């Protein structure tokens, strides 16, 4: 599991145009790795989703929003993206939004998660 | 008597000048409709021709089978409506679509007899102001000699097989629509009746529950240590218990339906309707649990809503999906290789998901323990507030666990064929039924002595066992 520290994430983001729009930043971060999880370090459901991917042998890139100076903005943007409710955890695979915990689990049970992971190069066999 | 009412109603509606027409109609009607279904279906005091025709058609036909409801409108015609479109030949009416269950028609012998009789209705004008809803059966004015029903039985049937060219397209659609409306109204009446009956039984159950609670409380057995205020079941919990009891009744009904359907070797299409109905039934309990989780998550997570034996295997407020799959693997039909792969895949993914959720819950528990343990004397309220905040996350975990259960059932449905799915759900239902029965047997097993003391009270009431379990609620984490 790769944890992006705040300095790391801000440096990777503040190149070029500058990240004015939090949603843009989300998209940029999400496209940066095969599996991206936006999380809050104290959130237990986030812990559960991280354990899920690790249990499958996947190494997700995790952004802890409570450790990011602009984390609050991102949280708000994510919450809007998900249609209200809790902003974290939210999972992107291959740059595409999968969703919150319930969508991730539904996708795993229905057998669509693993192909998605393989396609994104996060899982081999 | 119902048929007399028909006669009377017909009499009253058509006015005095038509008495002589109606009397012969009602007499044979009485001969051939000693049916109770008609009486049963009477709701309210108003006589409803729509109900009459439907009731007569349903005579001898299983109400559950939707297919047989189709030909409703191809039989009986109450006298009063016959006048509506006198120029329409009846045979045309009988041949209108949806003759799919001829069996339904065959069984209504008396229906056809009435048809015959109705053909004897002469054109005399009669009160056209009749309910327009029952106007799609038009009898052709046939030559009268069909008063005796014996000869009349077959003719409308055979007549029906010959299409009449007389076609009025627009009214036919109207007739069909009206028939559908009637059908829909009837179904909703039946549903309402069933619902009311359920409400009644739930009310009775609730009173019994309250009495049990009173008794137990008066014996000082319900302590406040279970985390519920004052030893009461919270209103959210009590409401859910009632809804769950009703759901169990529904479950029983669904299971009988499944069993009968499998034994009757219904077509896949019919079976699919029943199987999908069973899935919707499960979706319903998950929805109810979601609502209950908001008001009293402890009630769910400690399993106070289930029986003791089920509580033994409780995982996050319900059954453990991977356990269910493990049980099913041994019980399912011979599966294709692809299906076997699918089932094992489902088992693996549900195990992984369960593991993830369990670890998340464990972290919550640890965090909670730390918060409570580290509360200082000065800062107690703050720590309590923090602890309360953490507790509120429980609802999320129970919701996710229920989501997992629901998705598992849906995936089972996707992997299996209709017939396999029907058998599978029957197995599931029976399994939990046996588990519940085990709990009852355990509760009522004969014991040597009745010893009452603080820590281990031995009685045969199940609510006492609930108390004992509630004292260990944290072990369920």
XYZ file of C-alpha atoms in Angstrom:
602
model
C 0.000 0.000 0.000
C 1.450 3.337 -0.982
C 0.635 6.259 1.227
C 1.075 9.594 -0.414
C 2.314 12.109 2.090
C 1.041 15.623 1.827
C 4.245 17.071 0.481
C 4.525 14.386 -2.093
C 0.984 14.805 -3.248
C 1.105 18.558 -3.358
C 4.334 18.561 -5.300
C 2.994 16.152 -7.824
C -0.084 18.266 -8.214
C 1.300 21.784 -8.228
C 3.076 21.443 -11.482
C 1.828 23.291 -14.453
C -1.615 24.760 -14.264
C -2.056 24.465 -10.504
C -4.890 22.645 -8.926
C -7.665 25.147 -8.439
C -10.552 22.793 -8.710
C -10.548 19.990 -6.147
C -12.386 17.681 -8.486
C -9.715 18.178 -11.098
C -7.180 17.271 -8.490
C -9.124 14.153 -7.663
C -9.183 13.117 -11.284
C -5.496 13.803 -11.647
C -4.627 11.808 -8.572
C -6.951 9.017 -9.559
C -5.321 8.619 -12.942
C -1.911 8.461 -11.357
C -2.137 4.863 -10.184
C -3.938 1.672 -10.981
C -5.876 1.629 -7.730
C -6.459 4.838 -5.792
C -8.265 5.086 -2.464
C -9.252 8.361 -0.864
C -9.372 7.796 2.858
C -9.308 9.353 6.289
C -6.785 7.844 8.669
C -9.242 7.470 11.538
C -12.061 6.036 9.467
C -12.668 2.363 10.120
C -14.575 1.706 6.936
C -11.567 3.068 5.056
C -9.471 0.580 6.978
C -11.845 -2.155 5.848
C -11.560 -1.244 2.186
C -7.798 -1.088 2.413
C -7.766 -4.549 4.000
C -9.980 -5.804 1.200
C -7.549 -4.824 -1.510
C -4.515 -5.948 0.410
C -6.209 -9.262 1.035
C -6.564 -9.664 -2.706
C -2.902 -8.957 -3.254
C -3.410 -5.479 -4.634
C -1.259 -2.481 -3.666
C -3.533 0.522 -3.700
C -2.335 4.110 -3.559
C -3.939 5.743 -0.549
C -4.516 9.461 -0.033
C -5.277 10.303 3.589
C -7.356 13.423 3.281
C -7.010 14.387 6.941
C -3.308 14.680 6.343
C -3.662 16.862 3.294
C -3.894 20.626 3.738
C -6.581 20.779 1.103
C -8.176 17.536 2.147
C -11.388 19.195 3.235
C -12.045 20.500 -0.245
C -11.446 17.135 -1.733
C -13.738 15.530 0.792
C -16.498 17.910 -0.149
C -15.945 17.328 -3.833
C -15.976 13.569 -3.345
C -19.131 13.740 -1.298
C -20.833 15.626 -4.108
C -19.492 13.155 -6.620
C -21.033 10.287 -4.674
C -24.325 12.077 -4.349
C -24.121 13.039 -0.717
C -23.236 10.945 2.285
C -19.791 10.073 3.439
C -16.934 11.116 1.212
C -14.625 8.319 2.241
C -13.659 5.718 1.434
C -13.894 6.121 -2.318
C -12.092 3.932 -4.809
C -10.817 4.593 -8.318
C -9.531 1.795 -10.518
C -7.721 2.536 -13.738
C -8.609 6.175 -13.292
C -12.316 5.401 -13.288
C -14.603 5.851 -10.328
C -15.791 2.605 -8.770
C -17.508 4.153 -5.788
C -17.864 3.876 -2.055
C -17.659 0.704 0.024
C -21.018 -0.681 -1.010
C -20.251 -0.403 -4.713
C -16.817 -1.928 -4.232
C -18.270 -4.897 -2.385
C -21.139 -5.340 -4.805
C -18.652 -5.340 -7.643
C -16.443 -7.877 -5.891
C -19.341 -10.228 -5.189
C -20.666 -9.985 -8.707
C -17.235 -10.856 -10.026
C -16.577 -7.609 -11.871
C -13.909 -6.240 -9.535
C -11.164 -8.701 -10.350
C -11.353 -8.208 -14.143
C -11.265 -4.445 -13.551
C -8.142 -4.841 -11.449
C -6.473 -7.042 -13.994
C -7.310 -4.626 -16.743
C -5.748 -1.797 -14.769
C -2.670 -3.875 -14.174
C -3.145 -4.071 -10.422
C -3.527 -7.829 -10.362
C -1.720 -10.531 -12.206
C -3.524 -13.814 -12.439
C -77.313 -16.049 -0.662
C -75.111 -14.581 -3.203
C -76.868 -15.764 -6.261
C -80.099 -14.544 -4.931
C -78.499 -11.220 -4.543
C -77.536 -11.388 -8.126
C -81.051 -12.068 -9.058
C -82.285 -9.284 -6.906
C -79.720 -6.860 -8.104
C -80.475 -7.714 -11.661
C -84.092 -7.268 -10.945
C -83.674 -3.970 -9.277
C -81.379 -2.616 -11.842
C -83.329 -3.430 -14.843
C -86.545 -2.058 -13.607
C -89.901 -3.564 -13.141
C -90.669 -4.109 -16.759
C -87.972 -6.689 -17.089
C -88.788 -8.900 -14.233
C -89.862 -11.671 -16.447
C -86.582 -11.644 -18.213
C -84.476 -11.792 -15.178
C -86.139 -14.494 -13.286
C -85.218 -17.325 -15.595
C -81.720 -15.994 -15.598
C -81.264 -16.027 -11.913
C -82.738 -19.441 -11.341
C -80.212 -21.430 -13.305
C -77.680 -19.089 -11.946
C -78.434 -20.314 -8.498
C -78.221 -23.855 -9.688
C -74.801 -23.388 -11.038
C -73.275 -20.987 -8.648
C -73.492 -22.345 -5.199
C -70.001 -21.109 -4.967
C -68.554 -19.687 -1.874
C -65.784 -17.949 -3.672
C -68.238 -15.414 -4.856
C -69.354 -14.748 -1.339
C -65.790 -14.692 -0.180
C -64.895 -12.128 -2.723
C -67.625 -9.794 -1.787
C -66.126 -6.829 -0.188
C -68.377 -4.211 1.212
C -72.029 -4.137 0.685
C -72.233 -2.947 -2.881
C -72.822 -5.660 -5.363
C -70.129 -5.599 -7.974
C -70.632 -7.352 -11.249
C -66.947 -7.188 -11.861
C -66.363 -9.156 -8.699
C -69.012 -11.659 -9.596
C -67.518 -12.551 -12.889
C -64.071 -12.802 -11.446
C -65.190 -14.868 -8.539
C -67.017 -17.291 -10.755
C -64.056 -17.654 -13.010
C -61.811 -18.277 -10.083
C -64.000 -21.018 -8.851
C -61.805 -24.032 -8.850
C -58.843 -22.070 -10.053
C -55.866 -21.466 -7.842
C -55.792 -17.870 -6.948
C -52.038 -17.872 -6.807
C -51.579 -18.707 -10.395
C -51.579 -15.492 -12.262
C -51.888 -17.134 -15.589
C -55.302 -18.431 -14.882
C -56.517 -15.030 -14.031
C -56.291 -14.070 -17.629
C -59.429 -15.462 -19.055
C -61.553 -13.741 -16.480
C -63.375 -11.784 -18.914
C -64.019 -14.532 -21.311
C -66.684 -16.115 -19.192
C -69.599 -15.037 -17.103
C -71.744 -12.159 -18.057
C -74.081 -10.781 -15.538
C -77.470 -10.168 -16.933
C -77.444 -6.467 -16.519
C -74.471 -5.881 -18.712
C -75.573 -7.966 -21.553
C -77.564 -5.215 -23.080
C -74.683 -2.960 -23.556
C -73.758 -3.821 -27.105
C -76.527 -6.021 -28.300
C -75.229 -6.255 -31.802
C -71.930 -7.813 -30.792
C -71.637 -11.513 -31.274
C -70.520 -13.240 -28.149
C -68.194 -15.611 -29.880
C -66.086 -12.740 -30.927
C -65.755 -11.745 -27.331
C -64.668 -15.116 -26.219
C -61.987 -15.228 -28.771
C -60.299 -12.023 -27.726
C -56.695 -12.619 -26.731
C -55.369 -14.119 -23.575
C -57.025 -17.361 -23.993
C -53.807 -18.810 -22.771
C -55.238 -20.801 -19.974
C -58.042 -22.680 -21.432
C -57.809 -24.803 -18.384
C -59.033 -21.906 -16.402
C -61.972 -21.653 -18.668
C -62.696 -25.314 -18.653
C -62.992 -25.366 -14.957
C -65.703 -22.808 -14.946
C -68.390 -24.988 -16.229
C -70.997 -22.974 -14.590
C -69.473 -19.956 -16.154
C -70.146 -21.240 -19.559
C -73.564 -22.181 -18.519
C -74.184 -18.658 -17.573
C -72.773 -17.629 -20.896
C -75.337 -19.729 -22.537
C -77.996 -18.290 -20.407
C -76.838 -14.856 -21.125
C -77.312 -15.524 -24.746
C -80.923 -15.878 -24.046
C -81.005 -12.301 -22.989
C -82.974 -10.616 -25.590
C -82.206 -7.315 -26.923
C -84.794 -5.457 -25.012
C -83.038 -2.363 -24.210
C -82.504 -2.684 -20.586
C -80.806 -0.208 -18.460
C -77.833 0.786 -20.420
C -76.726 2.836 -17.563
C -75.179 -0.248 -16.162
C -71.640 -0.133 -14.928
C -69.622 0.542 -17.981
C -66.800 -1.406 -16.521
C -68.287 -4.700 -17.394
C -69.150 -4.121 -20.922
C -66.739 -6.185 -22.833
C -68.816 -9.232 -22.905
C -71.442 -8.907 -25.313
C -73.739 -11.684 -25.875
C -75.192 -12.045 -29.233
C -78.886 -12.411 -29.213
C -79.086 -16.109 -29.789
C -82.123 -18.170 -30.287
C -83.484 -19.006 -26.898
C -83.556 -22.760 -26.705
C -80.577 -22.928 -24.493
C -82.273 -22.666 -21.243
C -81.100 -26.004 -20.078
C -77.525 -25.754 -19.235
C -76.544 -29.221 -20.197
C -76.640 -28.624 -23.870
C -75.413 -25.145 -23.488
C -72.154 -25.997 -21.895
C -70.189 -26.786 -24.973
C -71.585 -24.441 -27.489
C -70.044 -21.213 -26.339
C -66.787 -23.008 -26.096
C -66.885 -24.322 -29.587
C -68.385 -21.088 -30.685
C -65.451 -19.365 -29.235
C -63.053 -21.195 -31.440
C -64.578 -19.737 -34.517
C -63.694 -16.151 -34.900
C -66.424 -13.785 -35.703
C -65.572 -11.292 -38.330
C -67.571 -8.547 -36.711
C -64.806 -6.356 -35.499
C -65.002 -3.157 -33.643
C -61.391 -2.396 -32.892
C -61.688 0.583 -30.618
C -64.174 -0.885 -28.157
C -62.131 -4.046 -28.027
C -59.214 -2.125 -26.639
C -61.490 -0.422 -24.217
C -62.844 -3.722 -23.092
C -59.398 -5.093 -22.584
C -58.331 -2.073 -20.662
C -61.382 -2.219 -18.496
C -60.753 -5.861 -17.826
C -57.229 -5.069 -16.795
C -58.460 -2.328 -14.541
C -60.815 -4.719 -12.887
C -58.101 -7.238 -12.508
C -55.775 -4.696 -10.967
C -58.492 -3.544 -8.593
C -59.186 -7.076 -7.552
C -55.546 -7.802 -6.921
C -55.178 -4.731 -4.814
C -58.237 -5.678 -2.824
C -56.747 -9.083 -2.158
C -53.458 -7.525 -1.197
C -55.192 -5.162 1.132
C -57.031 -7.998 2.779
C -53.823 -9.951 3.253
C -52.132 -6.897 4.689
C -54.936 -6.275 7.110
C -54.766 -9.865 8.264
C -51.053 -9.518 8.814
C -51.618 -6.353 10.777
C -54.088 -8.140 12.962
C -51.759 -11.005 13.713
C -48.904 -8.606 14.342
C -51.018 -6.686 16.777
C -51.789 -9.849 18.670
C -48.119 -10.750 18.668
C -47.217 -7.336 19.947
C -49.616 -7.638 22.867
C -48.128 -10.997 23.718
C -44.638 -9.560 23.513
C -45.576 -6.731 25.810
C -47.092 -9.143 28.281
C -43.950 -11.235 28.279
C -41.868 -8.140 28.831
C -44.042 -7.038 31.705
C -43.772 -10.406 33.331
C -40.028 -10.591 32.905
C -39.493 -7.077 34.087
C -41.599 -7.595 37.137
C -39.400 -10.500 38.011
C -36.455 -8.183 37.865
C -34.835 -10.105 35.073
C -34.376 -7.387 32.504
C -31.418 -5.328 33.562
C -30.241 -2.024 32.219
C -26.799 -3.473 31.562
C -27.713 -4.563 28.122
C -27.178 -1.082 26.859
C -30.852 -0.431 26.337
C -32.376 2.222 28.511
C -34.339 0.956 31.483
C -34.463 -2.596 30.277
C -36.956 -1.800 27.564
C -36.637 -2.859 24.022
C -36.330 0.413 22.165
C -39.220 1.375 20.003
C -37.048 0.948 16.928
C -36.182 -2.547 18.044
C -39.746 -3.430 18.895
C -40.982 -2.153 15.581
C -38.374 -4.166 13.750
C -39.265 -7.285 15.710
C -42.849 -6.926 14.579
C -41.852 -6.379 10.998
C -39.516 -9.337 11.156
C -42.268 -11.541 12.519
C -44.446 -10.531 9.606
C -41.547 -11.162 7.233
C -41.209 -14.664 8.646
C -44.861 -15.310 7.871
C -44.302 -14.086 4.354
C -41.241 -16.294 4.156
C -43.327 -19.291 5.058
C -45.783 -18.422 2.325
C -43.042 -17.900 -0.254
C -41.540 -21.239 0.649
C -44.831 -23.033 0.156
C -45.153 -21.320 -3.177
C -41.681 -22.447 -4.173
C -42.336 -25.980 -3.045
C -45.610 -26.230 -4.887
C -44.135 -24.645 -7.985
C -41.261 -27.109 -8.086
C -43.527 -30.071 -7.559
C -45.959 -28.868 -10.156
C -43.126 -28.611 -12.676
C -44.132 -25.170 -13.791
C -42.556 -23.600 -16.813
C -39.381 -21.641 -16.371
C -41.211 -18.406 -16.955
C -43.650 -19.059 -14.150
C -40.915 -20.287 -11.861
C -38.868 -17.183 -12.566
C -41.689 -14.984 -11.330
C -41.811 -16.895 -8.085
C -38.042 -16.935 -7.641
C -37.768 -13.232 -8.320
C -40.547 -12.711 -5.831
C -38.506 -14.529 -3.243
C -35.481 -12.346 -3.944
C -37.633 -9.252 -3.586
C -38.807 -10.697 -0.281
C -35.211 -10.843 0.905
C -34.535 -7.366 -0.430
C -37.375 -6.248 1.763
C -35.857 -7.558 4.999
C -32.556 -5.916 4.187
C -34.368 -2.662 3.622
C -36.144 -3.047 6.977
C -32.874 -3.826 8.695
C -31.415 -0.673 7.204
C -34.163 1.369 8.769
C -33.769 -0.439 12.091
C -30.009 0.104 12.047
C -30.608 3.832 12.122
C -32.778 3.670 15.208
C -31.225 0.817 17.159
C -28.094 -0.744 15.773
C -27.417 -2.650 18.976
C -30.665 -4.495 18.613
C -29.464 -5.787 15.271
C -25.842 -6.365 16.011
C -26.501 -8.318 19.166
C -29.030 -10.429 17.390
C -31.847 -9.712 19.785
C -34.200 -10.015 16.874
C -33.207 -13.592 16.108
C -33.482 -16.858 17.963
C -30.656 -18.115 20.205
C -29.399 -20.740 17.807
C -29.169 -18.211 15.003
C -27.500 -15.802 17.362
C -24.787 -18.403 17.834
C -23.708 -17.983 14.243
C -24.369 -14.291 14.056
C -21.934 -12.199 12.110
C -22.378 -8.448 12.096
C -26.093 -8.540 12.679
C -27.025 -11.434 10.420
C -25.925 -14.566 8.656
C -22.401 -14.997 7.358
C -22.593 -15.233 3.561
C -19.625 -17.558 3.181
C -21.195 -19.977 5.675
C -24.332 -19.972 3.604
C -22.382 -20.754 0.439
C -20.504 -23.532 2.202
C -23.802 -25.046 3.259
C -25.276 -24.688 -0.208
C -22.374 -26.266 -2.062
C -23.273 -29.603 -0.601
C -26.958 -29.176 -1.283
C -27.148 -27.794 -4.764
C -27.971 -29.810 -7.821
C -25.340 -31.123 -10.131
C -23.822 -27.943 -11.439
C -22.071 -27.235 -14.688
C -18.375 -26.599 -14.478
C -18.903 -22.923 -15.070
C -21.415 -22.808 -12.273
C -19.041 -24.589 -9.920
C -16.408 -21.998 -10.733
C -18.924 -19.278 -10.119
C -19.971 -20.665 -6.760
C -16.412 -21.117 -5.559
C -15.598 -17.630 -6.784
C -18.562 -16.326 -4.839
C -17.398 -18.158 -1.755
C -13.944 -16.685 -2.049
C -15.047 -13.130 -2.688
C -17.585 -13.217 0.127
C -14.893 -14.535 2.459
C -12.568 -11.727 1.476
C -15.276 -9.129 1.928
C -16.244 -10.547 5.318
C -12.652 -10.521 6.409
C -12.256 -6.902 5.378
C -15.386 -5.817 7.198
C -14.424 -7.776 10.297
C -11.043 -6.100 10.396
C -12.648 -2.717 10.000
C -14.985 -3.458 12.875
C -12.095 -4.663 14.966
C -10.309 -1.387 14.431
C -13.457 0.417 15.491
C -13.610 -1.645 18.646
C -9.968 -0.937 19.468
C -10.441 2.739 18.914
C -13.526 2.726 21.104
C -11.734 0.890 23.879
C -8.947 3.434 23.775
C -11.337 6.318 23.948
C -13.271 4.918 26.868
C -10.166 3.798 28.734
C -8.431 7.109 28.338
C -11.247 9.223 29.581
C -9.879 11.452 32.277
C -11.945 12.645 35.191
C -11.779 16.187 33.947
C -12.589 15.442 30.385
C -15.186 12.733 30.786
C -17.936 14.324 28.772
C -15.655 14.993 25.871
C -14.480 11.433 25.767
C -18.011 10.212 25.985
C -18.923 12.418 23.075
C -16.034 11.027 21.070
C -17.037 7.493 22.009
C -20.588 8.184 20.916
C -19.297 9.417 17.601
C -17.355 6.230 17.093
C -20.301 4.079 18.062
C -22.315 5.686 15.319
C -20.035 3.968 12.831
C -21.564 0.673 13.824
C -24.560 1.414 11.673
C -22.299 1.642 8.624
C -20.828 -1.782 9.274
C -24.176 -3.457 9.750
C -25.360 -1.795 6.538
C -22.336 -3.049 4.630
C -22.771 -6.523 6.057
C -26.401 -6.593 4.960
C -25.329 -5.257 1.581
C -22.917 -8.161 1.328
C -25.676 -10.620 2.179
C -28.005 -9.118 -0.369
C -25.376 -9.136 -3.111
C -24.538 -12.742 -2.346
C -28.129 -13.803 -2.835
C -28.391 -11.838 -6.072
C -25.209 -13.394 -7.386
C -26.508 -16.853 -6.538
C -29.545 -16.033 -8.602
C -27.333 -15.010 -11.497
C -25.172 -18.120 -11.397
C -27.983 -20.643 -11.164
C -30.727 -21.540 -13.598
C -34.258 -20.713 -12.611
C -34.990 -24.205 -11.426
C -31.724 -24.466 -9.537
C -32.330 -21.098 -7.964
C -35.787 -22.167 -6.837
C -34.354 -25.261 -5.172
C -31.508 -23.240 -3.720
C -33.785 -20.721 -2.066
C -35.966 -23.487 -0.785
C -32.904 -25.024 0.819
C -31.940 -21.702 2.385
C -35.410 -21.126 3.747
C -35.652 -24.603 5.145
C -32.231 -24.373 6.711
C -33.080 -21.260 8.682
C -36.466 -22.666 9.527
C -34.762 -25.641 11.108
C -32.376 -23.396 12.968
C -35.293 -21.464 14.390
C -37.067 -24.677 15.282
C -33.931 -25.805 17.048
C -34.052 -22.698 19.164
C -37.639 -23.358 20.123
C -36.899 -26.947 20.996
C -33.961 -25.880 23.071
C -36.014 -23.333 24.933
C -38.707 -25.817 25.770
C -36.542 -28.792 26.593
C -37.469 -30.404 29.916
C -35.279 -29.469 32.814
C -34.987 -30.949 36.269
C -35.291 -27.902 38.463
C -36.241 -24.299 38.221
C -33.480 -22.374 39.873
C -33.658 -18.654 39.995
C -30.623 -16.657 40.930
C -28.887 -13.576 39.724
C -26.534 -14.918 37.133
C -28.213 -17.974 35.744
C -31.958 -17.980 35.655
C -33.515 -21.156 34.460
C -36.928 -20.761 33.017
C -38.476 -21.879 29.820
C -39.264 -18.464 28.490
C -37.248 -17.406 25.531
C -37.147 -13.816 26.614
C -34.999 -14.869 29.489
C -32.509 -16.359 27.118
C -32.511 -13.091 25.341
C -31.524 -11.466 28.574
C -28.626 -13.818 29.071
C -27.345 -13.143 25.617
C -27.697 -9.436 26.001
C -25.246 -9.510 28.847
C -22.591 -10.749 26.477
C -23.265 -8.328 23.725
C -19.754 -7.018 23.418
C -18.470 -10.452 22.719
C -20.251 -10.227 19.402
C -17.793 -7.648 18.256
